[in-house]
Coordinates of C-alpha atoms in Angstrom, one line a residue:
M1 CA 116.6 126.5 86.8
A2 CA 115.5 123.0 87.9
A3 CA 111.7 122.3 87.7
T4 CA 109.8 122.1 91.0
L5 CA 108.5 118.6 91.6
T6 CA 105.4 117.4 93.3
H7 CA 103.7 114.1 94.3
K8 CA 102.0 112.4 91.4
P9 CA 98.3 112.6 92.2
G10 CA 96.9 109.4 93.8
T11 CA 100.3 108.1 95.0
T12 CA 100.7 109.5 98.5
W13 CA 100.9 107.2 101.5
A14 CA 97.4 108.4 102.5
D15 CA 96.1 107.3 99.1
A16 CA 97.8 103.9 99.4
W17 CA 96.5 103.4 102.9
Q18 CA 92.9 104.2 102.0
R19 CA 93.0 101.8 99.1
S20 CA 94.4 99.1 101.4
L21 CA 91.5 99.7 103.9
A22 CA 89.0 99.3 101.0
A23 CA 90.7 96.3 99.5
A24 CA 91.1 94.3 102.7
P25 CA 89.2 95.8 105.7
E26 CA 89.6 92.6 107.6
A27 CA 93.4 93.1 107.7
F28 CA 93.7 96.9 107.9
R29 CA 91.8 98.8 110.6
D30 CA 92.0 102.5 111.2
D31 CA 95.7 103.3 111.4
R32 CA 97.1 99.9 112.0
V33 CA 97.5 96.4 110.5
R34 CA 96.5 93.1 112.1
N35 CA 98.3 89.8 112.5
L36 CA 97.0 86.7 110.7
W37 CA 97.0 83.5 112.6
D38 CA 94.6 80.5 113.2
G39 CA 92.9 81.6 109.9
R40 CA 91.7 84.9 111.4
W41 CA 92.9 88.5 111.7
H42 CA 93.8 89.6 115.2
A43 CA 94.1 93.1 116.6
D44 CA 96.9 91.9 118.9
G45 CA 100.5 92.9 119.3
H46 CA 102.0 96.3 120.1
P47 CA 102.4 98.5 116.9
L48 CA 105.7 100.3 116.7
P49 CA 106.0 103.7 115.2
A50 CA 107.5 103.7 111.6
V51 CA 108.4 106.1 108.9
T52 CA 108.9 105.6 105.2
P53 CA 112.5 106.0 103.9
V54 CA 111.1 107.9 100.9
D55 CA 110.6 111.2 102.8
G56 CA 110.2 110.4 106.5
T57 CA 106.4 110.3 106.4
P58 CA 104.9 108.3 109.3
I59 CA 103.5 104.9 108.0
A60 CA 101.9 101.9 109.7
G61 CA 104.3 100.0 112.0
P62 CA 104.5 96.3 112.8
P63 CA 102.1 95.0 115.5
R64 CA 104.7 93.0 117.4
L65 CA 103.5 89.9 119.1
D66 CA 104.9 88.5 122.4
A67 CA 106.5 85.1 122.6
A68 CA 103.4 83.4 124.1
T69 CA 101.1 84.5 121.3
A70 CA 103.6 83.5 118.7
R71 CA 103.6 80.0 120.2
Q72 CA 99.8 79.9 119.9
A73 CA 100.1 81.0 116.3
V74 CA 102.6 78.1 115.6
R75 CA 100.3 75.5 117.2
A76 CA 97.3 76.8 115.2
S77 CA 99.4 76.6 112.0
L78 CA 100.1 73.0 112.8
D79 CA 96.4 72.3 112.9
Q80 CA 96.0 74.0 109.5
H81 CA 98.9 72.0 108.2
R82 CA 97.4 68.7 109.2
A83 CA 94.2 69.6 107.3
W84 CA 95.9 71.2 104.3
R85 CA 98.3 68.4 103.5
H86 CA 95.4 66.1 102.8
I87 CA 93.7 68.4 100.4
A88 CA 94.1 67.1 96.8
L89 CA 96.6 68.9 94.7
P90 CA 94.0 70.1 92.1
E91 CA 92.2 71.9 94.9
R92 CA 95.4 73.4 96.3
R93 CA 96.3 74.5 92.8
A94 CA 92.9 76.1 92.3
R95 CA 93.1 78.1 95.5
V96 CA 96.7 79.3 94.7
A97 CA 95.6 80.2 91.2
A98 CA 92.7 82.3 92.5
T99 CA 95.2 84.0 94.9
L100 CA 97.4 84.9 91.9
D101 CA 94.4 86.3 90.0
A102 CA 93.6 88.5 93.1
L103 CA 97.2 89.6 93.4
A104 CA 97.2 90.6 89.7
A105 CA 94.0 92.6 90.2
H106 CA 95.8 94.6 93.0
R107 CA 99.2 94.8 91.3
E108 CA 99.5 98.5 91.3
L109 CA 98.5 98.9 94.9
L110 CA 100.9 96.2 96.0
A111 CA 103.7 98.0 94.1
L112 CA 102.7 101.4 95.5
L113 CA 103.0 100.0 99.0
L114 CA 106.4 98.7 98.2
V115 CA 107.5 102.1 97.0
W116 CA 106.5 103.7 100.3
E117 CA 107.6 100.9 102.7
I118 CA 111.0 100.1 101.2
G119 CA 111.7 102.9 98.8
K120 CA 111.7 100.9 95.5
P121 CA 111.4 102.9 92.3
W122 CA 108.1 102.3 90.5
R123 CA 109.6 100.1 87.8
L124 CA 111.4 97.8 90.3
A125 CA 108.4 97.7 92.6
Q126 CA 106.1 96.5 89.8
A127 CA 108.8 94.0 88.8
D128 CA 108.8 92.6 92.3
V129 CA 105.1 92.0 92.2
D130 CA 105.1 90.6 88.7
R131 CA 108.0 88.2 89.4
A132 CA 106.0 86.7 92.3
I133 CA 102.8 86.2 90.3
D134 CA 104.5 84.9 87.2
G135 CA 106.9 82.7 89.1
V136 CA 104.2 81.0 91.2
R137 CA 102.0 80.5 88.0
W138 CA 104.9 78.5 86.5
Y139 CA 105.1 76.3 89.6
A140 CA 101.3 75.8 89.5
D141 CA 101.8 74.5 85.9
E142 CA 104.7 72.3 86.8
I143 CA 103.9 71.1 90.3
D144 CA 102.5 67.6 89.3
R145 CA 105.8 66.2 88.2
M146 CA 107.7 68.0 91.0
L147 CA 105.6 66.2 93.6
E148 CA 105.8 62.7 92.1
G149 CA 106.8 60.3 95.0
R150 CA 107.0 63.2 97.5
S151 CA 104.7 64.3 100.4
P152 CA 104.4 67.5 102.5
L153 CA 106.6 67.9 105.6
P154 CA 105.3 66.8 109.0
G155 CA 104.8 70.5 110.0
P156 CA 104.4 74.0 108.6
V157 CA 107.2 75.9 106.9
S158 CA 108.5 79.0 108.9
N159 CA 109.8 82.0 107.0
I160 CA 112.0 84.7 108.3
A161 CA 113.1 87.0 105.4
S162 CA 114.8 90.3 104.8
W163 CA 112.8 93.4 103.6
N164 CA 114.2 93.9 100.1
Y165 CA 112.0 91.5 98.1
P166 CA 108.7 91.1 100.0
M167 CA 106.9 89.7 97.0
S168 CA 109.3 88.0 94.6
V169 CA 111.3 86.2 97.3
L170 CA 109.1 85.9 100.4
G171 CA 105.6 86.0 98.9
H172 CA 106.7 83.7 96.1
A173 CA 108.2 81.2 98.5
M174 CA 105.2 81.1 100.7
L175 CA 102.7 80.4 97.9
V176 CA 105.0 77.6 96.5
Q177 CA 105.3 76.1 99.9
A178 CA 101.6 76.0 100.3
L179 CA 101.1 74.6 96.8
A180 CA 103.4 71.8 97.8
G181 CA 101.0 70.9 100.6
N182 CA 102.4 72.8 103.6
A183 CA 100.8 75.4 105.9
V184 CA 103.0 78.5 106.0
I185 CA 104.2 80.9 108.7
A186 CA 106.0 84.1 108.0
K187 CA 107.4 86.9 110.1
T188 CA 107.0 90.3 108.5
P189 CA 110.4 91.9 107.9
T190 CA 111.2 94.4 110.7
D191 CA 112.4 97.1 108.3
G192 CA 109.7 97.2 105.7
G193 CA 107.1 95.4 103.6
L194 CA 104.4 95.0 106.3
A195 CA 101.4 96.5 104.5
C196 CA 102.3 94.9 101.1
L197 CA 102.6 91.5 102.6
T198 CA 99.5 92.0 104.7
L199 CA 97.4 92.8 101.6
A200 CA 98.9 89.8 99.8
A201 CA 98.2 87.5 102.8
A202 CA 94.6 88.8 103.0
L203 CA 94.0 87.9 99.4
A204 CA 95.4 84.4 99.9
A205 CA 93.5 83.8 103.1
R206 CA 90.2 84.6 101.4
E207 CA 90.9 81.7 99.0
G208 CA 91.6 79.3 101.9
V209 CA 95.4 79.2 101.6
P210 CA 96.7 78.4 105.1
L211 CA 99.0 81.4 105.7
T212 CA 100.1 82.8 109.1
L213 CA 101.6 86.3 109.0
V214 CA 102.9 87.8 112.3
S215 CA 105.1 90.7 113.4
G216 CA 107.7 90.8 116.2
S217 CA 111.3 91.0 117.0
S218 CA 113.6 88.2 116.0
G219 CA 114.7 87.7 119.6
E220 CA 111.1 87.5 120.9
L221 CA 109.7 85.2 118.2
S222 CA 112.7 83.0 117.3
E223 CA 112.0 80.4 120.0
A224 CA 108.5 79.9 118.4
L225 CA 109.4 80.3 114.7
V226 CA 112.7 78.4 114.7
R227 CA 112.8 76.0 117.7
S228 CA 109.2 74.9 118.0
P229 CA 108.8 71.2 117.5
E230 CA 105.8 71.8 115.3
I231 CA 107.9 73.5 112.6
G232 CA 108.8 71.3 109.7
C233 CA 111.2 73.6 108.0
V234 CA 112.9 77.0 108.6
S235 CA 113.5 79.3 105.6
F236 CA 115.7 82.3 106.3
V237 CA 117.0 85.1 104.2
G238 CA 119.2 87.7 105.8
G239 CA 122.6 88.5 107.2
R240 CA 125.3 86.2 108.4
D241 CA 125.1 87.1 112.1
T242 CA 121.4 86.3 112.5
G243 CA 121.7 83.4 110.0
A244 CA 124.5 81.8 112.1
R245 CA 122.2 81.8 115.2
V246 CA 119.4 80.2 113.2
A247 CA 121.8 77.7 111.7
T248 CA 122.9 76.6 115.2
A249 CA 119.4 76.2 116.3
V250 CA 118.2 74.1 113.3
A251 CA 121.4 72.0 113.4
D252 CA 120.8 71.2 117.1
L253 CA 117.2 70.1 116.3
G254 CA 118.0 68.3 113.1
K255 CA 115.4 70.4 111.4
R256 CA 115.0 70.9 107.6
H257 CA 116.3 74.4 106.7
I258 CA 117.0 76.9 103.9
L259 CA 119.3 79.7 105.0
E260 CA 120.3 82.3 102.4
Q261 CA 123.0 84.6 103.8
E262 CA 125.0 87.5 102.6
G263 CA 128.3 87.3 100.7
L264 CA 130.5 89.8 98.9
N265 CA 129.7 89.1 95.2
A266 CA 132.6 90.1 93.0
W267 CA 133.1 91.0 89.3
G268 CA 136.5 90.2 88.0
I269 CA 138.2 91.8 85.0
W270 CA 141.1 89.9 83.5
N271 CA 142.7 90.0 80.0
F272 CA 139.6 91.8 78.8
T273 CA 138.9 94.2 75.9
G274 CA 135.1 94.2 75.4
W275 CA 134.5 97.6 77.1
D276 CA 131.6 98.7 75.0
E277 CA 129.4 96.0 76.5
L278 CA 130.5 96.6 80.1
G279 CA 129.3 100.2 80.7
P280 CA 125.5 99.5 80.5
Q281 CA 125.9 96.5 82.8
I282 CA 127.8 98.5 85.4
R283 CA 125.0 101.0 85.6
K284 CA 122.4 98.2 86.0
T285 CA 124.4 96.9 89.0
F286 CA 123.1 99.9 90.9
D287 CA 119.5 99.0 90.6
Y288 CA 117.7 99.5 93.9
A289 CA 120.9 101.0 95.4
K290 CA 122.6 97.5 95.4
Q291 CA 120.2 96.5 98.2
R292 CA 120.0 93.0 96.7
C293 CA 121.6 89.7 97.7
T294 CA 122.9 89.4 94.1
A295 CA 124.3 92.9 93.8
Y296 CA 127.9 93.4 92.7
P297 CA 129.6 95.8 95.1
R298 CA 133.2 94.6 94.4
F299 CA 135.2 94.9 91.1
V300 CA 138.5 93.1 91.0
V301 CA 140.5 94.6 88.1
Q302 CA 143.7 93.7 86.4
R303 CA 146.1 96.6 87.0
S304 CA 147.3 96.8 83.4
C305 CA 143.7 97.5 82.1
F306 CA 142.6 99.8 85.0
D307 CA 142.6 102.9 82.8
A308 CA 140.4 101.3 80.2
F309 CA 138.1 100.0 83.0
L310 CA 137.7 103.5 84.5
A311 CA 136.9 105.0 81.0
V312 CA 133.7 102.9 81.0
Y313 CA 133.0 102.7 84.7
L314 CA 133.0 106.4 85.7
P315 CA 130.6 107.5 82.9
A316 CA 128.2 104.7 83.9
V317 CA 128.2 105.6 87.6
R318 CA 127.9 109.3 86.8
A319 CA 124.8 108.7 84.8
I320 CA 122.9 107.1 87.7
R321 CA 119.6 108.7 88.6
L322 CA 118.3 108.7 92.2
G323 CA 115.6 110.5 94.2
H324 CA 112.0 110.4 95.3
P325 CA 110.3 107.6 93.4
L326 CA 106.9 109.3 93.2
A327 CA 107.9 112.9 92.3
V328 CA 106.9 114.4 89.0
E329 CA 107.0 117.8 87.3
H330 CA 103.5 117.7 85.9
P331 CA 100.5 115.7 87.3
A332 CA 100.1 113.8 83.9
D333 CA 103.8 112.8 83.8
P334 CA 104.7 109.2 84.2
L335 CA 106.5 108.2 87.4
P336 CA 110.3 108.7 87.1
D337 CA 112.5 105.9 85.8
L338 CA 115.1 106.0 88.6
D339 CA 118.0 103.6 89.3
F340 CA 117.2 103.9 93.0
G341 CA 115.5 105.9 95.7
P342 CA 116.4 105.8 99.4
L343 CA 118.2 103.1 101.4
I344 CA 116.0 101.2 103.7
N345 CA 116.3 103.7 106.5
A346 CA 118.3 106.7 107.6
A347 CA 120.3 104.7 110.0
K348 CA 121.6 102.5 107.2
A349 CA 122.5 105.5 105.1
K350 CA 124.5 107.0 108.0
E351 CA 126.2 103.7 108.8
L352 CA 127.4 103.4 105.2
D353 CA 128.5 107.1 105.1
D354 CA 130.5 106.5 108.2
Q355 CA 132.1 103.4 106.8
V356 CA 133.1 105.3 103.7
A357 CA 134.6 108.1 105.7
E358 CA 136.5 105.7 107.9
A359 CA 137.8 103.7 104.9
I360 CA 139.1 106.9 103.3
D361 CA 140.7 108.0 106.6
R362 CA 142.5 104.6 106.7
G363 CA 143.9 104.9 103.1
A364 CA 141.1 104.0 100.6
I365 CA 141.1 106.3 97.5
P366 CA 137.8 107.9 96.6
L367 CA 137.4 107.6 92.8
H368 CA 133.8 108.9 92.7
R369 CA 131.4 110.5 95.1
G370 CA 127.9 111.5 93.9
D371 CA 126.0 114.5 95.2
L372 CA 122.4 114.4 96.4
A373 CA 122.0 117.9 95.1
D374 CA 121.8 116.3 91.6
G375 CA 119.0 114.0 92.7
H376 CA 115.3 114.0 91.8
F377 CA 113.6 115.4 95.0
L378 CA 110.6 117.3 96.2
P379 CA 111.3 120.8 97.6
D380 CA 112.6 120.6 101.2
Q381 CA 111.9 116.8 101.6
D382 CA 113.6 114.7 104.2
R383 CA 116.6 113.1 102.4
S384 CA 118.2 111.4 105.5
A385 CA 117.8 107.8 104.0
Y386 CA 119.4 108.7 100.7
L387 CA 123.1 108.1 99.8
A388 CA 124.6 109.0 96.5
P389 CA 126.9 106.5 94.8
V390 CA 130.5 106.2 96.1
T391 CA 133.4 104.3 94.6
L392 CA 136.5 103.5 96.6
L393 CA 139.8 102.1 95.4
N394 CA 141.6 99.6 97.7
P395 CA 139.6 99.7 100.9
P396 CA 141.9 98.8 103.8
P397 CA 141.6 95.3 105.4
S398 CA 140.5 96.9 108.6
S399 CA 137.4 98.3 106.9
P400 CA 134.1 96.3 106.7
L401 CA 134.0 97.4 103.1
H402 CA 137.0 95.2 102.4
H403 CA 135.3 91.9 103.2
A404 CA 131.6 92.4 103.7
E405 CA 128.6 93.2 101.6
P406 CA 127.7 96.9 102.1
F407 CA 124.0 96.6 100.9
G408 CA 124.1 100.1 99.5
P409 CA 125.4 102.1 96.6
V410 CA 129.1 101.8 97.5
D411 CA 131.5 100.1 95.1
T412 CA 135.0 99.0 96.1
L413 CA 137.7 98.4 93.4
V414 CA 140.7 96.2 94.0
L415 CA 143.7 96.0 91.7
V416 CA 145.5 92.7 91.0
D417 CA 148.5 91.6 89.0
T418 CA 148.2 87.8 89.0
E419 CA 145.5 85.2 88.7
A420 CA 146.1 84.1 92.3
E421 CA 145.5 87.6 93.5
L422 CA 142.4 87.8 91.3
L423 CA 140.9 84.7 92.9
A424 CA 141.9 85.6 96.4
A425 CA 140.2 89.1 96.1
M426 CA 137.0 87.6 94.5
N427 CA 136.8 85.0 97.4
A428 CA 137.3 87.6 100.2
S429 CA 134.1 86.8 102.0
N430 CA 134.4 83.0 102.2
G431 CA 131.6 82.2 99.8
A432 CA 129.1 84.2 97.7
L433 CA 125.9 83.7 95.9
V434 CA 126.9 85.0 92.5
A435 CA 130.0 86.3 90.7
A436 CA 131.0 87.4 87.2
L437 CA 134.3 87.2 85.3
S438 CA 135.0 89.3 82.2
C439 CA 137.8 87.8 80.1
D440 CA 138.1 87.5 76.3
D441 CA 139.4 83.9 76.2
P442 CA 136.7 81.3 76.9
A443 CA 139.4 78.8 78.0
T444 CA 140.6 81.2 80.6
Y445 CA 137.1 81.6 81.9
Q446 CA 136.5 77.9 82.0
R447 CA 139.8 77.4 84.0
L448 CA 139.2 80.3 86.5
A449 CA 135.5 80.2 87.1
P450 CA 135.4 76.9 89.1
Q451 CA 137.9 78.4 91.5
I452 CA 135.5 81.3 92.3
R453 CA 133.5 80.4 95.4
A454 CA 130.1 81.5 94.1
F455 CA 127.0 79.3 93.3
K456 CA 126.7 81.0 89.9
T457 CA 129.4 82.7 87.9
G458 CA 128.6 84.7 84.7
H459 CA 131.0 85.0 81.8
G460 CA 131.1 88.8 81.2
K461 CA 127.6 89.2 82.5
P462 CA 125.9 89.4 85.9
R463 CA 124.0 86.4 87.4
S464 CA 120.8 86.8 89.4
R465 CA 118.7 84.8 91.8
G466 CA 116.7 83.6 88.8
D467 CA 113.1 82.5 88.3
R468 CA 111.2 79.3 87.5
D469 CA 113.6 76.5 86.7
E470 CA 116.8 78.3 87.5
L471 CA 118.5 76.9 90.6
F472 CA 119.9 79.1 93.4
G473 CA 122.2 78.6 96.4
G474 CA 125.5 79.7 97.7
F475 CA 129.0 78.6 98.6
G476 CA 130.8 78.8 101.9
A477 CA 129.2 80.9 104.6
S478 CA 126.7 82.5 102.2
W479 CA 124.3 79.5 102.3
R480 CA 123.3 76.7 104.7
G481 CA 120.8 74.0 104.1
A482 CA 118.8 73.1 101.0
F483 CA 119.3 74.9 97.7
V484 CA 116.2 76.2 95.9
G485 CA 114.9 77.2 92.5
G486 CA 113.0 74.9 90.1
D487 CA 112.3 71.4 91.4
L488 CA 114.7 72.1 94.3
L489 CA 112.4 74.6 95.9
V490 CA 109.6 72.0 96.1
H491 CA 112.0 69.2 97.1
A492 CA 113.3 71.4 100.0
V493 CA 109.8 71.6 101.5
T494 CA 108.6 68.1 100.9
E495 CA 109.8 64.6 101.8
G496 CA 110.9 61.9 99.3
P497 CA 111.9 58.3 99.5
D498 CA 114.9 57.5 101.8
P499 CA 117.7 58.4 101.5
D500 CA 116.3 61.9 100.7
R501 CA 119.6 63.8 100.3
T502 CA 118.5 67.2 99.1
P503 CA 121.2 69.2 97.2
G504 CA 122.5 71.8 99.6
N505 CA 125.2 72.9 102.0
F506 CA 124.5 70.9 105.2
P507 CA 126.6 70.3 108.4
D508 CA 127.3 66.7 107.4
Y509 CA 127.4 67.0 103.6
H510 CA 127.6 69.4 100.6
L511 CA 125.8 68.2 97.5
M512 CA 125.6 70.2 94.3
P513 CA 122.6 69.7 91.9
A514 CA 123.2 67.1 89.2

């Protein structure tokens, strides 16, 4: 009989909220969070009700601003920018370093908030916080050479980002943008990360780093955060539909931009025999339920080796552990080491479940379907945001799973017989951020890899967004604007000598890094 699980003491949402109130009373008040603009915390906006995907518990919702207040916040950020850009680099670096020390001191609380707000398992939530802190420390050490001959933008950087990496993507970018001499504006992601980002912003604001953090709907705030003449650069991370609207706006205005969008990242298997190494990598692709921009939800497999592929793939996917990230058998037990917890919300879980059912109805072959009954759950907890792993063979062209990123634990397998079919299947989404190709012969890899439309392609191993000096971007519709990572992240939010042709994918040119 399975053991009965319970919350690990000290990890409930109420525990996390009380610790947040104590750590930053200026930003958290009673049962709501505040917006940060003009260097002060404001009890404005209309808080929306929200629940955690972990078990449906009510949590703090975003205090959504109206368009008029958002415009005020942007104008105030420009005033901050004009002052901040003239502060000497050693002072900016000292303030950012002090912020990083404060973030490190609150590491576990930030991670616990991520668990509740976006459902990350404890190991991955801690990694998100650590990557932000360690990554910005690297920039603080390297920033002098990166800024040689460059100056801040004429206006603040505006950030609109997805919910899946509040610290290691959005928080990291904001602090580097400030280190480079810019005031920074960010909209809290609609679907999660509000409390974590609010705590991080409070710690930065105490050190005098000019951050603005506001909540609101994209439609209500886009005019201010994207089109305002005060904005020096727009940085966006999210889906292609919203990204396309942002891209149109910034192109019309000639505004500096960084637009990271989705793409169907594929892993190809061609003339390959190294199966022992592949199994562990397949399981790791399910980290955080594939809710990552660099997840691999598509495997394109040579038909003649499909049996050997399945012999390693199926045991790997059957070994995946999912469930409540904070449930333990005994109070002294460590938090569980899960591959993933819930999806971001119940609506997303239902959407994917419906897409799977529709694909099967139209001809896809289900090779594996997990069962939530095997998961790691509290007794009678709400499981509506959870989805067990699913693997489909040959999704029909009419299905969204054929050509789009599912952003959930659903793999699709496509069988091919020729190299041309391999490349066509791997390039199904008109550009991707990453790809991988497993083949024994290095010469074959060198010949095929350049024909895969992904910014990074791994030889028999996955590629990731990367940290520190590793560059990042996308091909085709997966990326618009300046590439980032290493020096390029700083160059994207600063101005250099004319002609300042930043590497990236722009309407009038495409330039790869040297």
